[in-house]
PDB file of C-alpha atoms in Angstrom:
ATOM      1  CA  GLY A  13       4.829   7.199 -11.061  1.00 74.00           C
ATOM      2  CA  ALA A  14       1.713   6.008 -12.832  1.00 90.00           C
ATOM      3  CA  VAL A  15      -1.063   8.570 -13.163  1.00 94.00           C
ATOM      4  CA  VAL A  16      -4.668   8.081 -14.213  1.00 97.00           C
ATOM      5  CA  SER A  17      -6.667  11.116 -15.224  1.00 97.00           C
ATOM      6  CA  GLN A  18     -10.425  11.014 -14.966  1.00 98.00           C
ATOM      7  CA  HIS A  19     -12.629  13.673 -16.496  1.00 98.00           C
ATOM      8  CA  PRO A  20     -14.892  15.397 -15.675  1.00 98.00           C
ATOM      9  CA  SER A  21     -14.557  15.526 -11.907  1.00 98.00           C
ATOM     10  CA  ARG A  22     -18.127  16.701 -11.515  1.00 98.00           C
ATOM     11  CA  VAL A  23     -21.090  16.703 -13.856  1.00 98.00           C
ATOM     12  CA  ILE A  24     -24.737  17.591 -13.502  1.00 98.00           C
ATOM     13  CA  CYS A  25     -27.116  16.412 -16.174  1.00 97.00           C
ATOM     14  CA  LYS A  26     -30.823  16.331 -16.774  1.00 98.00           C
ATOM     15  CA  SER A  27     -32.783  13.148 -16.441  1.00 98.00           C
ATOM     16  CA  GLY A  28     -32.942  11.286 -19.736  1.00 98.00           C
ATOM     17  CA  THR A  29     -29.680  12.608 -21.128  1.00 98.00           C
ATOM     18  CA  SER A  30     -26.374  10.764 -21.537  1.00 98.00           C
ATOM     19  CA  VAL A  31     -23.064  11.519 -19.890  1.00 98.00           C
ATOM     20  CA  LYS A  32     -19.584  10.381 -20.913  1.00 98.00           C
ATOM     21  CA  ILE A  33     -16.762   9.938 -18.418  1.00 98.00           C
ATOM     22  CA  GLU A  34     -13.170   9.547 -19.615  1.00 97.00           C
ATOM     23  CA  CYS A  35     -10.369   7.647 -17.971  1.00 97.00           C
ATOM     24  CA  ARG A  36      -6.826   8.072 -19.288  1.00 96.00           C
ATOM     25  CA  SER A  37      -3.570   6.524 -18.223  1.00 95.00           C
ATOM     26  CA  LEU A  38      -1.135   9.383 -18.737  1.00 95.00           C
ATOM     27  CA  ASP A  39       2.290   7.821 -18.664  1.00 92.00           C
ATOM     28  CA  PHE A  40       1.692   4.148 -19.221  1.00 93.00           C
ATOM     29  CA  GLN A  41      -0.363   1.802 -21.327  1.00 94.00           C
ATOM     30  CA  ALA A  42      -2.927  -0.007 -19.244  1.00 92.00           C
ATOM     31  CA  THR A  43      -3.385  -3.731 -19.661  1.00 86.00           C
ATOM     32  CA  THR A  44      -6.845  -3.530 -18.184  1.00 93.00           C
ATOM     33  CA  MET A  45      -9.176  -0.825 -16.945  1.00 96.00           C
ATOM     34  CA  PHE A  46     -11.914  -1.135 -14.371  1.00 97.00           C
ATOM     35  CA  TRP A  47     -14.971   0.941 -13.563  1.00 98.00           C
ATOM     36  CA  TYR A  48     -16.407   1.249 -10.072  1.00 98.00           C
ATOM     37  CA  ARG A  49     -19.436   3.004  -8.620  1.00 98.00           C
ATOM     38  CA  GLN A  50     -19.634   4.308  -5.094  1.00 98.00           C
ATOM     39  CA  PHE A  51     -22.765   5.519  -3.335  1.00 96.00           C
ATOM     40  CA  PRO A  52     -22.472   7.800  -0.297  1.00 93.00           C
ATOM     41  CA  LYS A  53     -20.953   6.146   2.747  1.00 91.00           C
ATOM     42  CA  GLN A  54     -20.587   2.849   0.900  1.00 94.00           C
ATOM     43  CA  SER A  55     -17.786   0.860  -0.604  1.00 95.00           C
ATOM     44  CA  LEU A  56     -16.588   0.774  -4.191  1.00 97.00           C
ATOM     45  CA  MET A  57     -18.648  -1.646  -6.260  1.00 97.00           C
ATOM     46  CA  LEU A  58     -17.105  -3.086  -9.397  1.00 97.00           C
ATOM     47  CA  MET A  59     -19.196  -2.371 -12.484  1.00 98.00           C
ATOM     48  CA  ALA A  60     -17.098  -3.732 -15.312  1.00 97.00           C
ATOM     49  CA  THR A  61     -13.686  -4.810 -16.513  1.00 95.00           C
ATOM     50  CA  SER A  62     -12.431  -3.462 -19.793  1.00 92.00           C
ATOM     51  CA  ASN A  63      -9.630  -4.591 -22.105  1.00 89.00           C
ATOM     52  CA  GLU A  64      -8.495  -2.651 -25.134  1.00 84.00           C
ATOM     53  CA  GLY A  65     -10.192  -3.713 -28.317  1.00 82.00           C
ATOM     54  CA  SER A  66     -12.618  -6.133 -26.739  1.00 85.00           C
ATOM     55  CA  LYS A  67     -16.031  -5.943 -25.141  1.00 88.00           C
ATOM     56  CA  ALA A  68     -16.213  -5.088 -21.486  1.00 93.00           C
ATOM     57  CA  THR A  69     -17.166  -7.708 -18.948  1.00 95.00           C
ATOM     58  CA  TYR A  70     -19.969  -6.457 -16.737  1.00 97.00           C
ATOM     59  CA  GLU A  71     -20.695  -7.513 -13.201  1.00 97.00           C
ATOM     60  CA  GLN A  72     -24.005  -9.115 -12.373  1.00 97.00           C
ATOM     61  CA  GLY A  73     -26.750  -6.559 -12.059  1.00 96.00           C
ATOM     62  CA  VAL A  74     -25.006  -3.884 -14.135  1.00 97.00           C
ATOM     63  CA  GLU A  75     -26.918  -3.086 -17.318  1.00 96.00           C
ATOM     64  CA  LYS A  76     -24.508  -3.125 -20.227  1.00 94.00           C
ATOM     65  CA  ASP A  77     -26.914  -1.181 -22.430  1.00 96.00           C
ATOM     66  CA  LYS A  78     -27.157   1.570 -19.874  1.00 97.00           C
ATOM     67  CA  PHE A  79     -23.492   1.801 -18.942  1.00 98.00           C
ATOM     68  CA  LEU A  80     -21.610   1.746 -22.217  1.00 97.00           C
ATOM     69  CA  ILE A  81     -17.885   1.159 -21.959  1.00 95.00           C
ATOM     70  CA  ASN A  82     -15.547   1.839 -24.839  1.00 92.00           C
ATOM     71  CA  HIS A  83     -11.882   0.943 -24.569  1.00 90.00           C
ATOM     72  CA  ALA A  84     -10.508   2.220 -27.835  1.00 84.00           C
ATOM     73  CA  SER A  85      -6.838   2.369 -26.902  1.00 91.00           C
ATOM     74  CA  LEU A  86      -4.414   1.226 -24.241  1.00 92.00           C
ATOM     75  CA  THR A  87      -4.601   4.632 -22.613  1.00 94.00           C
ATOM     76  CA  LEU A  88      -8.276   5.529 -22.818  1.00 95.00           C
ATOM     77  CA  SER A  89     -11.499   3.999 -21.560  1.00 95.00           C
ATOM     78  CA  THR A  90     -14.837   5.781 -21.506  1.00 96.00           C
ATOM     79  CA  LEU A  91     -17.999   5.115 -19.555  1.00 97.00           C
ATOM     80  CA  THR A  92     -21.231   6.521 -20.962  1.00 98.00           C
ATOM     81  CA  VAL A  93     -24.268   6.589 -18.735  1.00 98.00           C
ATOM     82  CA  THR A  94     -27.185   6.543 -21.140  1.00 98.00           C
ATOM     83  CA  SER A  95     -30.635   7.887 -20.369  1.00 97.00           C
ATOM     84  CA  ALA A  96     -29.482   8.880 -16.918  1.00 98.00           C
ATOM     85  CA  HIS A  97     -31.944   8.947 -14.039  1.00 97.00           C
ATOM     86  CA  PRO A  98     -31.602  10.321 -10.517  1.00 97.00           C
ATOM     87  CA  GLU A  99     -30.833   6.844  -9.163  1.00 97.00           C
ATOM     88  CA  ASP A 100     -27.697   6.842 -11.352  1.00 97.00           C
ATOM     89  CA  SER A 101     -26.332   9.723  -9.320  1.00 98.00           C
ATOM     90  CA  SER A 102     -23.158   8.394  -7.787  1.00 98.00           C
ATOM     91  CA  PHE A 103     -19.370   8.654  -7.636  1.00 98.00           C
ATOM     92  CA  TYR A 104     -17.778   6.806 -10.547  1.00 98.00           C
ATOM     93  CA  ILE A 105     -14.135   5.766 -10.298  1.00 98.00           C
ATOM     94  CA  CYS A 106     -11.873   4.166 -12.866  1.00 98.00           C
ATOM     95  CA  SER A 107      -8.736   2.142 -12.312  1.00 97.00           C
ATOM     96  CA  ALA A 108      -5.989   1.096 -14.690  1.00 96.00           C
ATOM     97  CA  TYR A 109      -3.719  -1.887 -14.289  1.00 94.00           C
ATOM     98  CA  ARG A 110      -0.226  -2.416 -15.591  1.00 91.00           C
ATOM     99  CA  GLU A 111       2.801  -4.160 -14.193  1.00 89.00           C
ATOM    100  CA  PRO A 112       4.929  -3.031 -12.443  1.00 88.00           C
ATOM    101  CA  TYR A 113       2.664  -0.151 -11.387  1.00 87.00           C
ATOM    102  CA  GLY A 114      -0.199  -2.337 -10.242  1.00 90.00           C
ATOM    103  CA  TYR A 115      -3.577  -0.673  -9.862  1.00 95.00           C
ATOM    104  CA  THR A 116      -3.817   3.098 -10.301  1.00 96.00           C
ATOM    105  CA  PHE A 117      -7.053   4.900  -9.577  1.00 97.00           C
ATOM    106  CA  GLY A 118      -8.525   8.015 -11.074  1.00 97.00           C
ATOM    107  CA  SER A 119      -9.793  10.843  -8.912  1.00 97.00           C
ATOM    108  CA  GLY A 120     -13.424   9.989  -9.566  1.00 98.00           C
ATOM    109  CA  THR A 121     -16.421  11.665 -11.189  1.00 98.00           C
ATOM    110  CA  ARG A 122     -19.355  12.928  -9.187  1.00 98.00           C
ATOM    111  CA  LEU A 123     -22.475  12.488 -11.316  1.00 98.00           C
ATOM    112  CA  THR A 124     -25.671  14.230 -10.294  1.00 98.00           C
ATOM    113  CA  VAL A 125     -28.800  13.619 -12.342  1.00 98.00           C
ATOM    114  CA  VAL A 126     -31.572  16.164 -11.830  1.00 97.00           C
TER     115      VAL A 126
ATOM    116  CA  GLY B  11     -14.238  -8.520   0.733  1.00 39.00           C
ATOM    117  CA  GLU B  12     -17.680  -8.115   2.112  1.00 40.00           C
ATOM    118  CA  SER B  13     -18.599  -5.424  -0.337  1.00 41.00           C
ATOM    119  CA  VAL B  14     -22.205  -4.852   0.542  1.00 35.00           C
ATOM    120  CA  GLY B  15     -24.218  -1.654   0.790  1.00 38.00           C
ATOM    121  CA  LEU B  16     -23.966  -1.069   4.537  1.00 45.00           C
ATOM    122  CA  HIS B  17     -22.927   2.040   6.386  1.00 54.00           C
ATOM    123  CA  LEU B  18     -19.270   2.243   7.209  1.00 71.00           C
ATOM    124  CA  PRO B  19     -18.107   1.543  10.766  1.00 90.00           C
ATOM    125  CA  THR B  20     -16.222   4.326  12.502  1.00 93.00           C
ATOM    126  CA  LEU B  21     -13.047   4.349  14.560  1.00 95.00           C
ATOM    127  CA  SER B  22     -12.349   7.440  16.624  1.00 96.00           C
ATOM    128  CA  VAL B  23      -8.890   7.979  18.100  1.00 97.00           C
ATOM    129  CA  GLN B  24      -6.847  10.726  19.668  1.00 97.00           C
ATOM    130  CA  GLU B  25      -3.874  12.200  17.891  1.00 98.00           C
ATOM    131  CA  GLY B  26      -0.776  10.203  18.723  1.00 97.00           C
ATOM    132  CA  ASP B  27      -2.642   6.978  19.427  1.00 97.00           C
ATOM    133  CA  ASN B  28      -2.114   3.840  17.400  1.00 97.00           C
ATOM    134  CA  SER B  29      -5.036   2.827  15.186  1.00 97.00           C
ATOM    135  CA  ILE B  30      -6.022  -0.653  14.120  1.00 96.00           C
ATOM    136  CA  ILE B  31      -8.463  -1.110  11.280  1.00 96.00           C
ATOM    137  CA  ASN B  32      -9.758  -4.574  10.503  1.00 95.00           C
ATOM    138  CA  CYS B  33     -11.111  -6.250   7.410  1.00 94.00           C
ATOM    139  CA  ALA B  34     -12.557  -9.661   6.684  1.00 93.00           C
ATOM    140  CA  TYR B  35     -12.126 -10.905   3.151  1.00 91.00           C
ATOM    141  CA  SER B  36     -14.259 -13.487   1.450  1.00 86.00           C
ATOM    142  CA  ASN B  37     -12.212 -15.442  -1.062  1.00 89.00           C
ATOM    143  CA  SER B  38      -9.690 -17.919   0.289  1.00 89.00           C
ATOM    144  CA  ALA B  39      -8.104 -18.015  -3.180  1.00 89.00           C
ATOM    145  CA  SER B  40      -7.191 -14.320  -3.045  1.00 92.00           C
ATOM    146  CA  ASP B  41      -3.458 -13.862  -3.099  1.00 91.00           C
ATOM    147  CA  TYR B  42      -2.956 -10.122  -3.116  1.00 93.00           C
ATOM    148  CA  PHE B  43      -4.331  -7.526  -0.728  1.00 95.00           C
ATOM    149  CA  ILE B  44      -4.152  -3.759  -0.641  1.00 96.00           C
ATOM    150  CA  TRP B  45      -5.147  -1.099   1.854  1.00 97.00           C
ATOM    151  CA  TYR B  46      -6.448   2.173   0.455  1.00 97.00           C
ATOM    152  CA  LYS B  47      -7.189   5.541   2.003  1.00 98.00           C
ATOM    153  CA  GLN B  48     -10.003   7.595   0.546  1.00 98.00           C
ATOM    154  CA  GLU B  49     -10.629  11.216   1.377  1.00 97.00           C
ATOM    155  CA  SER B  50     -13.967  12.821   0.682  1.00 94.00           C
ATOM    156  CA  GLY B  51     -14.621  13.303  -3.018  1.00 94.00           C
ATOM    157  CA  LYS B  52     -11.379  11.673  -4.109  1.00 96.00           C
ATOM    158  CA  GLY B  53     -10.266   8.370  -5.534  1.00 96.00           C
ATOM    159  CA  PRO B  54      -8.592   5.682  -3.407  1.00 97.00           C
ATOM    160  CA  GLN B  55      -4.976   6.278  -2.464  1.00 96.00           C
ATOM    161  CA  PHE B  56      -2.612   3.308  -2.118  1.00 96.00           C
ATOM    162  CA  ILE B  57      -1.222   2.776   1.387  1.00 97.00           C
ATOM    163  CA  ILE B  58       0.347  -0.653   1.549  1.00 97.00           C
ATOM    164  CA  ASP B  59      -0.026  -4.086   0.030  1.00 96.00           C
ATOM    165  CA  ILE B  60       0.761  -7.669   0.948  1.00 96.00           C
ATOM    166  CA  ARG B  61       0.861 -10.985  -0.856  1.00 94.00           C
ATOM    167  CA  SER B  62      -0.534 -14.186   0.545  1.00 93.00           C
ATOM    168  CA  ASN B  63       2.912 -15.695   1.076  1.00 93.00           C
ATOM    169  CA  MET B  64       3.530 -13.122   3.798  1.00 96.00           C
ATOM    170  CA  ASP B  65       1.784 -12.476   7.101  1.00 97.00           C
ATOM    171  CA  LYS B  66       3.201  -9.060   7.898  1.00 98.00           C
ATOM    172  CA  ARG B  67       4.545  -6.107   6.011  1.00 98.00           C
ATOM    173  CA  GLN B  68       5.665  -2.728   7.301  1.00 98.00           C
ATOM    174  CA  GLY B  69       5.776   0.671   5.737  1.00 96.00           C
ATOM    175  CA  GLN B  70       6.268   4.133   7.101  1.00 94.00           C
ATOM    176  CA  ARG B  71       3.979   4.327  10.182  1.00 97.00           C
ATOM    177  CA  VAL B  72       1.802   1.556   8.768  1.00 98.00           C
ATOM    178  CA  THR B  73       1.808  -2.211   9.172  1.00 98.00           C
ATOM    179  CA  VAL B  74      -0.427  -4.729   7.460  1.00 98.00           C
ATOM    180  CA  LEU B  75      -1.104  -8.109   9.020  1.00 98.00           C
ATOM    181  CA  LEU B  76      -2.611 -11.016   7.124  1.00 97.00           C
ATOM    182  CA  ASN B  77      -4.193 -14.037   8.764  1.00 96.00           C
ATOM    183  CA  LYS B  78      -5.145 -16.457   6.013  1.00 94.00           C
ATOM    184  CA  THR B  79      -6.544 -19.012   8.432  1.00 94.00           C
ATOM    185  CA  VAL B  80      -9.426 -16.756   9.388  1.00 94.00           C
ATOM    186  CA  LYS B  81      -9.321 -14.585   6.243  1.00 94.00           C
ATOM    187  CA  HIS B  82      -8.563 -11.449   8.175  1.00 94.00           C
ATOM    188  CA  LEU B  83      -6.525  -8.395   7.302  1.00 95.00           C
ATOM    189  CA  SER B  84      -5.601  -5.504   9.542  1.00 96.00           C
ATOM    190  CA  LEU B  85      -3.970  -2.128   9.095  1.00 97.00           C
ATOM    191  CA  GLN B  86      -2.076  -0.601  11.968  1.00 98.00           C
ATOM    192  CA  ILE B  87      -1.277   3.090  11.888  1.00 98.00           C
ATOM    193  CA  ALA B  88       1.275   4.298  14.405  1.00 98.00           C
ATOM    194  CA  ALA B  89       1.114   7.751  15.985  1.00 98.00           C
ATOM    195  CA  THR B  90      -2.109   8.624  14.201  1.00 98.00           C
ATOM    196  CA  GLN B  91      -2.335  12.185  12.949  1.00 97.00           C
ATOM    197  CA  PRO B  92      -5.322  14.384  12.023  1.00 97.00           C
ATOM    198  CA  GLY B  93      -4.286  14.036   8.389  1.00 97.00           C
ATOM    199  CA  ASP B  94      -4.955  10.313   8.661  1.00 98.00           C
ATOM    200  CA  SER B  95      -8.676  10.998   9.019  1.00 98.00           C
ATOM    201  CA  ALA B  96     -10.341   9.331   6.039  1.00 98.00           C
ATOM    202  CA  VAL B  97     -12.130   6.176   4.994  1.00 97.00           C
ATOM    203  CA  TYR B  98      -9.944   3.085   4.779  1.00 97.00           C
ATOM    204  CA  PHE B  99     -10.721   0.153   2.522  1.00 97.00           C
ATOM    205  CA  CYS B 100      -9.122  -3.215   2.138  1.00 96.00           C
ATOM    206  CA  ALA B 101      -9.172  -4.732  -1.323  1.00 96.00           C
ATOM    207  CA  GLU B 102      -8.436  -8.239  -2.534  1.00 94.00           C
ATOM    208  CA  SER B 103      -7.399  -9.607  -5.860  1.00 90.00           C
ATOM    209  CA  PRO B 104      -9.120 -12.951  -6.244  1.00 77.00           C
ATOM    210  CA  ASN B 105      -6.977 -14.703  -8.790  1.00 67.00           C
ATOM    211  CA  GLN B 106      -4.202 -13.807 -11.132  1.00 68.00           C
ATOM    212  CA  ALA B 107      -2.509 -10.477 -11.418  1.00 72.00           C
ATOM    213  CA  GLY B 108      -4.569  -7.829 -13.140  1.00 83.00           C
ATOM    214  CA  THR B 109      -7.993  -9.082 -12.199  1.00 89.00           C
ATOM    215  CA  ALA B 110     -10.380  -6.620 -10.630  1.00 93.00           C
ATOM    216  CA  LEU B 111      -9.919  -5.624  -7.029  1.00 95.00           C
ATOM    217  CA  ILE B 112     -12.850  -6.360  -4.769  1.00 94.00           C
ATOM    218  CA  PHE B 113     -13.282  -3.836  -1.986  1.00 96.00           C
ATOM    219  CA  GLY B 114     -14.293  -4.448   1.601  1.00 93.00           C
ATOM    220  CA  LYS B 115     -16.823  -2.408   3.541  1.00 90.00           C
ATOM    221  CA  GLY B 116     -14.474   0.316   4.700  1.00 94.00           C
ATOM    222  CA  THR B 117     -13.889   2.025   8.020  1.00 96.00           C
ATOM    223  CA  THR B 118     -14.080   5.728   8.737  1.00 96.00           C
ATOM    224  CA  LEU B 119     -11.120   6.841  10.838  1.00 97.00           C
ATOM    225  CA  SER B 120     -11.648  10.038  12.790  1.00 97.00           C
ATOM    226  CA  VAL B 121      -8.626  11.556  14.517  1.00 97.00           C
ATOM    227  CA  SER B 122      -9.107  14.309  17.051  1.00 96.00           C
ATOM    228  CA  SER B 123      -6.320  16.556  18.258  1.00 91.00           C
TER     229      SER B 123
END
């Protein structure tokens, strides 16, 4: 079956620093990748949609200069949280799409900014 | 779905009971719906899906019902087990295949033995 690996699973960083989160489709090439953010006891909120070789499409209210998405290949997308602040602390989840597998989710990254 | 920042509703059941989790979706043009289970600290896990040309689909111990008239989706879990305790989300795909899934509010299912 389709597997998406997300790394790291947990990260703690200091306020003002940047953090990179990787999302890899292990056994398939993803047509599209998606990034979500989830605050405690809330639903998954779509941040951006990413296609290989093109600029990501960000949802309204998501700062593209703060949340940098790079989709360099059909198997790898990265999300970089720049100049992180405590309010960026959240659970970040990626998803990869490819027929016939549909949507496959990563295991998430818990970001804590101190 | 109504993906807003509100606290998740909770459903508490006894082991062996049947559970029904409901979801209202927002986009009448959505044609693909998925139910996910999410355990604490993990990513969503696929349970069952349904396309808009169907109104019912069954899996192992789970059934999804779709009512397009009122834009309502439900997940029925038969003989609920403690291992079913988790947060359940419905998700809709608004347009063509491969567009982003939009998640509903979610429901916390708590199963006591």
